[in-house]
Amino acid sequence: MAETSRLVCLGIESTADNLGVGIVTSDGAILANEISTHVPMEGGIHPREAARHHANQMGNVISKALQKAEMKAGDINFIAFSQGPGLGPSLRTGATASRALAAYLGIPLVGVNHCVAHIEIGRLATGAEDPLTLYVSGGNTIVTGFEAGRYRIFGETLDIAIGNCLDTFAREAGLEYPGGPAVEKLALEGERLIPLPYVVKGMDLSFSGLLTAAVQELKAGHNRVEDVCYSLQEVAYGMLGEVTERALAHTKKEEILLTGGVGANERLRSAIGCIAEEHGASAKFVPIGYATDNGAMIAWTGVIAYRSGVRTPIETSYIDSRWRLDTVEVPWRT
Ligand code: AMP
Ligand code: MG
C-alpha cells in the first residue's frame, strides 16, 4: 500500500505494572514515550491495584505524551493498544481507554500483541533485520524467531518468568525492588558456585525449582547472600544461553536481539555476546527505555500493522490475557 502522508499513532501499553503511552510516526520517529509505574506497597504486583493505578494515571500520561510530541489529540490518526498477553484488569483498563479515545476521535483502533511489540521495537531501535530474539522480562521468557509468516517460539518458560524468579528471590532476601539489579550488584561480590537446579527440558526452561532452591540455600544460613546471587545468575543465565544458542544454531540467524527488562543485565549480555561471536552472528541489545514495557513499542507495532491493513473493530477488541505470540499473523514481514 503506497503511503501518501505521514501517519501518527498513539499507543497504550498496560499489560502489567507499567502504564505507557507512546506517539510514533509512520516513518519510525518516536515523538513521545511516557511511562508511569505502579509500585506495590508490599509483595508483588496486585492486578487490581495495578489497574487502579493505570485508571488514575491514564489522563495524565496521555496528556504528557501529547505535550512531549507537541501535538493535539486531533493530530492522531489511529490508536494502538496492547490486547494481550498480560494481567486481565490492567489490560482491560488500557483497552477501555483506547476504545473510548478511538470512538471519541472517530479514528481506527489496532490491537497489538505485547510480545510482537517487544520484537518490533527492538528491530526499529537496533536496526536488526531478522533476529533470533531472547525476550526476558518480569512476565515472559521466550526464545523466538520469524519463520513462515509468524514469530515461532523455539523455547519458553514452563512456569515462572526469569524476572519474576529474580524479583521473588530478592524479596525473600530482603533486597530492594526490583530484584534483578539488586541481585546483579551482589553477584559481583560472589565467588563460590553453589549447586542449584539447572532445568532445561528440550528447548523449554523452568525457574520455579531454581527459585525454591536458591531461597532454601539462603535461609539455611551457611551461605553468603553474594554467593547465592552469583550462583542464581550463573545457573539462570546459563540455562537461557543454552536454549538461545541451540535455537541460533538451528535457525542460522545472523543476529541475536536481547530484550525485556532482564536484558539490562551485564552478565546475561556478555553470555549472549559470546554466543553470537562463536556463531558469527551479531548481538543487539535493546536500549532499556524500549526494552521494558513501554507505549512506543505498541504505537510502532500499531503503525506497521495498520500499514498492512490490520484494524480491530470495537466488537472484537476484547483483551486476551493469554494471547500467544506464535498465533499472531505478521503480514508486514511476508
Ligand atoms: P519488564 O518486565 O520488561 O518491565 O522488566 C522488569 C524486570 O526486569 C524485573 O523483573 C526486573 O527485576 C528485571 N531487571 C531489571 N534490571 C535488571 C538487571 N540489571 N538484571 C536482571 N534483571 C533486571
Ligand atoms: Mg513489566
Short mmCIF file of C-alpha atoms and ligand atoms in Angstrom, two decimals:
data_model
loop_
_atom_site.label_atom_id
_atom_site.label_comp_id
_atom_site.label_asym_id
_atom_site.label_seq_id
_atom_site.Cartn_x
_atom_site.Cartn_y
_atom_site.Cartn_z
CA MET A 1 0.00 0.00 0.00
CA ALA A 2 1.65 3.26 -1.06
CA GLU A 3 1.73 5.77 1.70
CA THR A 4 0.66 9.26 0.81
CA SER A 5 1.28 11.08 4.07
CA ARG A 6 2.88 10.72 7.44
CA LEU A 7 0.60 8.96 9.90
CA VAL A 8 0.70 9.39 13.66
CA CYS A 9 -0.20 6.58 16.07
CA LEU A 10 -0.77 6.83 19.81
CA GLY A 11 -0.10 3.51 21.56
CA ILE A 12 -1.18 2.44 25.04
CA GLU A 13 0.68 -0.28 26.95
CA SER A 14 -0.92 -1.66 30.12
CA THR A 15 -0.16 -5.37 30.44
CA ALA A 16 1.28 -5.32 33.96
CA ASP A 17 2.74 -2.69 36.31
CA ASN A 18 3.70 -0.13 33.66
CA LEU A 19 1.25 2.24 32.05
CA GLY A 20 2.95 3.54 28.91
CA VAL A 21 1.79 5.96 26.22
CA GLY A 22 3.88 6.37 23.09
CA ILE A 23 3.43 8.52 19.99
CA VAL A 24 5.18 7.27 16.86
CA THR A 25 5.01 8.30 13.20
CA SER A 26 4.79 6.04 10.16
CA ASP A 27 8.42 6.86 9.31
CA GLY A 28 9.57 5.47 12.65
CA ALA A 29 10.12 8.68 14.60
CA ILE A 30 9.35 8.20 18.30
CA LEU A 31 7.89 11.52 19.41
CA ALA A 32 6.90 10.51 22.96
CA ASN A 33 7.29 7.53 25.27
CA GLU A 34 5.80 8.37 28.69
CA ILE A 35 5.58 5.83 31.49
CA SER A 36 4.00 5.64 34.93
CA THR A 37 4.86 2.57 37.01
CA HIS A 38 2.74 1.09 39.77
CA VAL A 39 4.98 0.24 42.72
CA PRO A 40 3.27 -2.14 45.17
CA MET A 41 3.32 -1.19 48.87
CA GLU A 42 4.36 -4.76 49.66
CA GLY A 43 4.70 -8.09 47.84
CA GLY A 44 4.47 -8.48 44.06
CA ILE A 45 2.10 -6.86 41.57
CA HIS A 46 -1.54 -6.99 42.66
CA PRO A 47 -3.53 -6.97 39.40
CA ARG A 48 -6.44 -4.88 40.71
CA GLU A 49 -4.14 -2.35 42.37
CA ALA A 50 -2.11 -2.02 39.17
CA ALA A 51 -5.33 -1.50 37.18
CA ARG A 52 -6.47 1.19 39.62
CA HIS A 53 -3.13 2.95 39.20
CA HIS A 54 -3.48 2.82 35.40
CA ALA A 55 -7.04 4.18 35.52
CA ASN A 56 -5.97 7.03 37.81
CA GLN A 57 -2.94 7.93 35.70
CA MET A 58 -4.40 7.39 32.22
CA GLY A 59 -5.43 11.01 31.51
CA ASN A 60 -2.21 12.32 32.94
CA VAL A 61 0.12 10.05 30.95
CA ILE A 62 -1.79 10.65 27.69
CA SER A 63 -1.59 14.44 28.23
CA LYS A 64 2.13 14.23 28.96
CA ALA A 65 2.75 12.21 25.80
CA LEU A 66 0.78 14.70 23.66
CA GLN A 67 2.69 17.58 25.23
CA LYS A 68 6.03 15.88 24.64
CA ALA A 69 5.14 15.25 20.99
CA GLU A 70 3.81 18.81 20.71
CA MET A 71 0.52 17.53 19.37
CA LYS A 72 -3.19 17.76 19.99
CA ALA A 73 -5.47 14.74 20.21
CA GLY A 74 -6.84 15.71 16.77
CA ASP A 75 -3.40 15.12 15.19
CA ILE A 76 -3.53 11.40 15.99
CA ASN A 77 -4.56 9.17 13.05
CA PHE A 78 -5.21 5.94 14.94
CA ILE A 79 -4.89 4.28 18.35
CA ALA A 80 -2.95 1.09 19.13
CA PHE A 81 -3.27 -0.79 22.40
CA SER A 82 -1.84 -3.92 23.93
CA GLN A 83 -4.55 -6.52 23.67
CA GLY A 84 -2.58 -9.30 25.44
CA PRO A 85 -0.96 -11.28 26.92
CA GLY A 86 -0.90 -9.87 30.44
CA LEU A 87 -2.89 -9.28 33.61
CA GLY A 88 -6.63 -9.06 32.88
CA PRO A 89 -7.51 -5.99 34.98
CA SER A 90 -4.52 -3.99 33.70
CA LEU A 91 -5.20 -4.94 30.09
CA ARG A 92 -8.89 -4.07 30.39
CA THR A 93 -8.09 -0.59 31.71
CA GLY A 94 -5.87 0.16 28.70
CA ALA A 95 -8.35 -1.37 26.26
CA THR A 96 -11.26 0.64 27.69
CA ALA A 97 -9.34 3.91 27.44
CA SER A 98 -8.24 3.07 23.88
CA ARG A 99 -11.78 2.27 22.71
CA ALA A 100 -13.09 5.46 24.28
CA LEU A 101 -10.38 7.57 22.68
CA ALA A 102 -10.77 6.00 19.24
CA ALA A 103 -14.57 6.37 19.36
CA TYR A 104 -14.38 9.97 20.59
CA LEU A 105 -11.85 10.98 17.93
CA GLY A 106 -13.56 8.86 15.24
CA ILE A 107 -10.31 7.08 14.32
CA PRO A 108 -9.37 3.39 13.87
CA LEU A 109 -8.20 1.05 16.60
CA VAL A 110 -5.41 -1.54 16.24
CA GLY A 111 -4.97 -4.31 18.83
CA VAL A 112 -1.33 -5.29 19.27
CA ASN A 113 0.27 -8.41 20.75
CA HIS A 114 2.61 -7.28 23.52
CA CYS A 115 5.35 -9.84 22.69
CA VAL A 116 5.32 -8.94 18.98
CA ALA A 117 5.70 -5.30 20.04
CA HIS A 118 8.85 -6.09 22.05
CA ILE A 119 10.41 -7.65 18.94
CA GLU A 120 9.32 -4.91 16.53
CA ILE A 121 10.57 -2.00 18.68
CA GLY A 122 13.81 -3.95 19.13
CA ARG A 123 14.21 -4.20 15.37
CA LEU A 124 13.46 -0.48 14.99
CA ALA A 125 15.76 0.61 17.83
CA THR A 126 18.76 -1.59 16.96
CA GLY A 127 18.43 -1.94 13.20
CA ALA A 128 18.27 -5.74 13.49
CA GLU A 129 16.52 -7.19 10.44
CA ASP A 130 15.72 -10.81 11.13
CA PRO A 131 17.00 -11.61 14.61
CA LEU A 132 16.65 -14.57 16.88
CA THR A 133 15.11 -12.85 19.91
CA LEU A 134 15.61 -13.62 23.58
CA TYR A 135 12.80 -11.79 25.39
CA VAL A 136 13.30 -11.87 29.16
CA SER A 137 11.13 -9.79 31.46
CA GLY A 138 9.08 -9.81 34.65
CA GLY A 139 6.32 -11.81 32.99
CA ASN A 140 7.85 -13.52 29.94
CA THR A 141 10.80 -15.73 28.96
CA ILE A 142 10.75 -16.59 25.26
CA VAL A 143 13.24 -17.52 22.54
CA THR A 144 11.65 -16.66 19.21
CA GLY A 145 12.37 -16.02 15.56
CA PHE A 146 10.41 -15.26 12.40
CA GLU A 147 9.69 -18.31 10.21
CA ALA A 148 6.96 -18.78 7.62
CA GLY A 149 4.73 -15.83 8.46
CA ARG A 150 4.90 -15.87 12.24
CA TYR A 151 7.16 -15.41 15.22
CA ARG A 152 7.74 -19.05 16.17
CA ILE A 153 8.51 -19.94 19.77
CA PHE A 154 11.65 -22.10 19.96
CA GLY A 155 11.78 -22.19 23.74
CA GLU A 156 9.94 -20.66 26.68
CA THR A 157 9.50 -20.99 30.40
CA LEU A 158 7.26 -23.77 31.62
CA ASP A 159 6.44 -21.93 34.85
CA ILE A 160 7.59 -18.51 36.09
CA ALA A 161 9.49 -15.89 34.09
CA ILE A 162 13.16 -15.22 34.84
CA GLY A 163 12.37 -11.65 36.03
CA ASN A 164 9.71 -12.99 38.39
CA CYS A 165 12.28 -15.51 39.72
CA LEU A 166 14.80 -12.73 40.42
CA ASP A 167 12.21 -10.39 41.95
CA THR A 168 10.77 -13.08 44.25
CA PHE A 169 14.22 -14.21 45.34
CA ALA A 170 15.19 -10.60 46.10
CA ARG A 171 12.03 -10.11 48.16
CA GLU A 172 12.79 -13.25 50.19
CA ALA A 173 16.34 -11.99 50.70
CA GLY A 174 15.12 -8.58 51.88
CA LEU A 175 16.69 -6.81 48.87
CA GLU A 176 15.21 -3.79 47.17
CA TYR A 177 12.61 -3.95 44.38
CA PRO A 178 13.00 -4.68 41.51
CA GLY A 179 15.19 -7.67 42.27
CA GLY A 180 17.18 -8.05 39.04
CA PRO A 181 19.54 -5.11 39.54
CA ALA A 182 19.92 -5.87 43.28
CA VAL A 183 20.87 -9.49 42.57
CA GLU A 184 23.25 -8.36 39.81
CA LYS A 185 25.06 -5.98 42.16
CA LEU A 186 25.54 -8.56 44.93
CA ALA A 187 26.55 -11.25 42.42
CA LEU A 188 29.62 -9.18 41.53
CA GLU A 189 30.92 -9.91 45.05
CA GLY A 190 30.13 -13.63 44.82
CA GLU A 191 32.89 -16.19 44.32
CA ARG A 192 31.57 -19.63 45.24
CA LEU A 193 29.27 -21.52 42.87
CA ILE A 194 26.59 -23.28 44.94
CA PRO A 195 24.95 -26.20 43.09
CA LEU A 196 21.39 -25.19 42.12
CA PRO A 197 18.87 -26.94 39.84
CA TYR A 198 19.62 -26.29 36.18
CA VAL A 199 16.36 -27.18 34.45
CA VAL A 200 16.22 -27.26 30.65
CA LYS A 201 13.65 -29.65 29.18
CA GLY A 202 14.07 -29.97 25.45
CA MET A 203 14.04 -26.32 24.42
CA ASP A 204 11.98 -25.14 27.40
CA LEU A 205 13.06 -23.79 30.77
CA SER A 206 11.85 -23.98 34.34
CA PHE A 207 12.77 -21.45 37.02
CA SER A 208 10.48 -22.34 39.92
CA GLY A 209 12.70 -25.12 41.30
CA LEU A 210 15.74 -22.87 40.96
CA LEU A 211 13.93 -20.13 42.90
CA THR A 212 12.92 -22.50 45.70
CA ALA A 213 16.43 -23.95 45.97
CA ALA A 214 18.10 -20.52 45.96
CA VAL A 215 15.77 -19.32 48.75
CA GLN A 216 16.48 -22.52 50.71
CA GLU A 217 20.25 -22.03 50.36
CA LEU A 218 19.86 -18.51 51.63
CA LYS A 219 17.62 -19.44 54.58
CA ALA A 220 19.93 -22.34 55.54
CA GLY A 221 22.25 -19.63 56.81
CA HIS A 222 25.60 -21.13 55.81
CA ASN A 223 25.97 -19.23 52.52
CA ARG A 224 26.84 -15.62 51.83
CA VAL A 225 23.99 -13.84 50.07
CA GLU A 226 26.56 -12.69 47.47
CA ASP A 227 27.36 -16.33 46.64
CA VAL A 228 23.69 -17.25 46.33
CA CYS A 229 23.09 -14.29 44.00
CA TYR A 230 26.15 -15.21 41.94
CA SER A 231 25.05 -18.86 41.68
CA LEU A 232 21.47 -17.92 40.85
CA GLN A 233 22.68 -15.72 37.99
CA GLU A 234 25.18 -18.25 36.65
CA VAL A 235 22.61 -21.04 36.56
CA ALA A 236 19.68 -18.96 35.24
CA TYR A 237 21.70 -17.19 32.54
CA GLY A 238 23.46 -20.45 31.65
CA MET A 239 20.05 -22.01 31.00
CA LEU A 240 18.95 -19.05 28.87
CA GLY A 241 22.23 -19.15 26.96
CA GLU A 242 21.90 -22.86 26.21
CA VAL A 243 18.44 -22.58 24.68
CA THR A 244 19.30 -19.40 22.78
CA GLU A 245 22.46 -20.98 21.35
CA ARG A 246 20.63 -24.10 20.20
CA ALA A 247 17.93 -22.00 18.51
CA LEU A 248 20.64 -19.92 16.83
CA ALA A 249 22.48 -22.98 15.56
CA HIS A 250 19.22 -24.40 14.22
CA THR A 251 17.88 -21.26 12.54
CA LYS A 252 21.25 -19.90 11.40
CA LYS A 253 20.02 -16.35 12.03
CA GLU A 254 22.71 -13.69 11.81
CA GLU A 255 21.56 -11.55 14.73
CA ILE A 256 20.51 -12.12 18.34
CA LEU A 257 18.23 -9.49 19.83
CA LEU A 258 18.16 -9.31 23.61
CA THR A 259 15.13 -7.52 25.01
CA GLY A 260 12.93 -7.16 28.11
CA GLY A 261 13.97 -5.69 31.47
CA VAL A 262 16.30 -8.59 32.34
CA GLY A 263 18.21 -7.78 29.15
CA ALA A 264 19.78 -4.88 31.08
CA ASN A 265 21.89 -7.45 32.96
CA GLU A 266 25.59 -7.27 32.09
CA ARG A 267 26.25 -10.95 32.85
CA LEU A 268 23.46 -12.03 30.51
CA ARG A 269 24.61 -9.54 27.87
CA SER A 270 28.13 -10.92 27.94
CA ALA A 271 26.84 -14.52 27.68
CA ILE A 272 24.71 -13.58 24.67
CA GLY A 273 27.63 -11.64 23.19
CA CYS A 274 29.88 -14.74 23.42
CA ILE A 275 27.26 -17.00 21.84
CA ALA A 276 26.77 -14.55 18.97
CA GLU A 277 30.51 -14.30 18.38
CA GLU A 278 31.01 -18.06 18.31
CA HIS A 279 28.33 -18.39 15.65
CA GLY A 280 29.41 -15.41 13.56
CA ALA A 281 26.25 -13.51 14.48
CA SER A 282 25.89 -10.02 15.93
CA ALA A 283 24.37 -9.31 19.34
CA LYS A 284 21.92 -6.41 19.55
CA PHE A 285 20.85 -5.03 22.91
CA VAL A 286 17.64 -3.01 23.02
CA PRO A 287 18.15 0.29 24.92
CA ILE A 288 16.48 -0.03 28.31
CA GLY A 289 13.75 2.60 27.70
CA TYR A 290 12.47 0.49 24.80
CA ALA A 291 13.31 -2.91 26.33
CA THR A 292 10.97 -2.70 29.33
CA ASP A 293 7.23 -2.34 28.79
CA ASN A 294 6.53 0.96 27.02
CA GLY A 295 3.94 2.71 24.86
CA ALA A 296 6.28 3.43 21.92
CA MET A 297 6.56 -0.29 21.13
CA ILE A 298 2.77 -0.57 20.94
CA ALA A 299 2.47 2.55 18.79
CA TRP A 300 5.22 1.40 16.38
CA THR A 301 3.75 -2.09 16.02
CA GLY A 302 0.38 -0.39 15.52
CA VAL A 303 1.92 1.59 12.65
CA ILE A 304 3.34 -1.41 10.80
CA ALA A 305 0.21 -3.48 11.38
CA TYR A 306 -2.04 -0.63 10.23
CA ARG A 307 0.02 -0.17 7.07
CA SER A 308 -0.57 -3.80 6.18
CA GLY A 309 -4.30 -3.41 6.69
CA VAL A 310 -4.80 -4.60 10.27
CA ARG A 311 -7.80 -2.98 12.04
CA THR A 312 -9.53 -4.01 15.25
CA PRO A 313 -13.24 -3.17 15.26
CA ILE A 314 -14.63 -2.31 18.71
CA GLU A 315 -16.70 -5.55 18.64
CA THR A 316 -13.56 -7.71 18.53
CA SER A 317 -11.36 -5.51 20.70
CA TYR A 318 -11.73 -7.64 23.82
CA ILE A 319 -8.47 -8.45 25.56
CA ASP A 320 -6.85 -11.89 25.60
CA SER A 321 -4.71 -12.31 28.68
CA ARG A 322 -3.17 -15.49 27.23
CA TRP A 323 -2.68 -14.38 23.62
CA ARG A 324 0.28 -16.43 22.40
CA LEU A 325 2.98 -14.86 20.27
CA ASP A 326 3.02 -17.74 17.79
CA THR A 327 -0.67 -17.38 16.93
CA VAL A 328 -0.28 -13.83 15.60
CA GLU A 329 -0.24 -13.24 11.84
CA VAL A 330 2.63 -10.95 10.86
CA PRO A 331 1.60 -9.69 7.40
CA TRP A 332 4.16 -6.85 7.39
CA ARG A 333 7.02 -9.34 7.14
CA THR A 334 5.65 -11.61 4.45
P1 AMP B 1 9.92 -5.69 32.31
O1 AMP B 1 9.01 -6.80 32.78
O2 AMP B 1 10.40 -5.85 30.91
O3 AMP B 1 9.32 -4.33 32.57
O4 AMP B 1 11.27 -5.75 33.19
C1 AMP B 1 11.24 -5.83 34.57
C2 AMP B 1 12.10 -6.98 35.04
O5 AMP B 1 13.48 -6.76 34.67
C3 AMP B 1 12.08 -7.14 36.55
O6 AMP B 1 11.87 -8.50 36.83
C4 AMP B 1 13.48 -6.69 36.97
O7 AMP B 1 13.95 -7.33 38.15
C5 AMP B 1 14.31 -7.08 35.76
N1 AMP B 1 15.57 -6.34 35.66
C6 AMP B 1 15.76 -5.02 35.54
N2 AMP B 1 17.08 -4.73 35.52
C7 AMP B 1 17.76 -5.92 35.63
C8 AMP B 1 19.14 -6.29 35.68
N3 AMP B 1 20.11 -5.40 35.64
N4 AMP B 1 19.43 -7.62 35.80
C9 AMP B 1 18.44 -8.54 35.86
N5 AMP B 1 17.14 -8.25 35.82
C10 AMP B 1 16.79 -6.95 35.70
MG MG B 2 6.98 -5.11 33.10
#
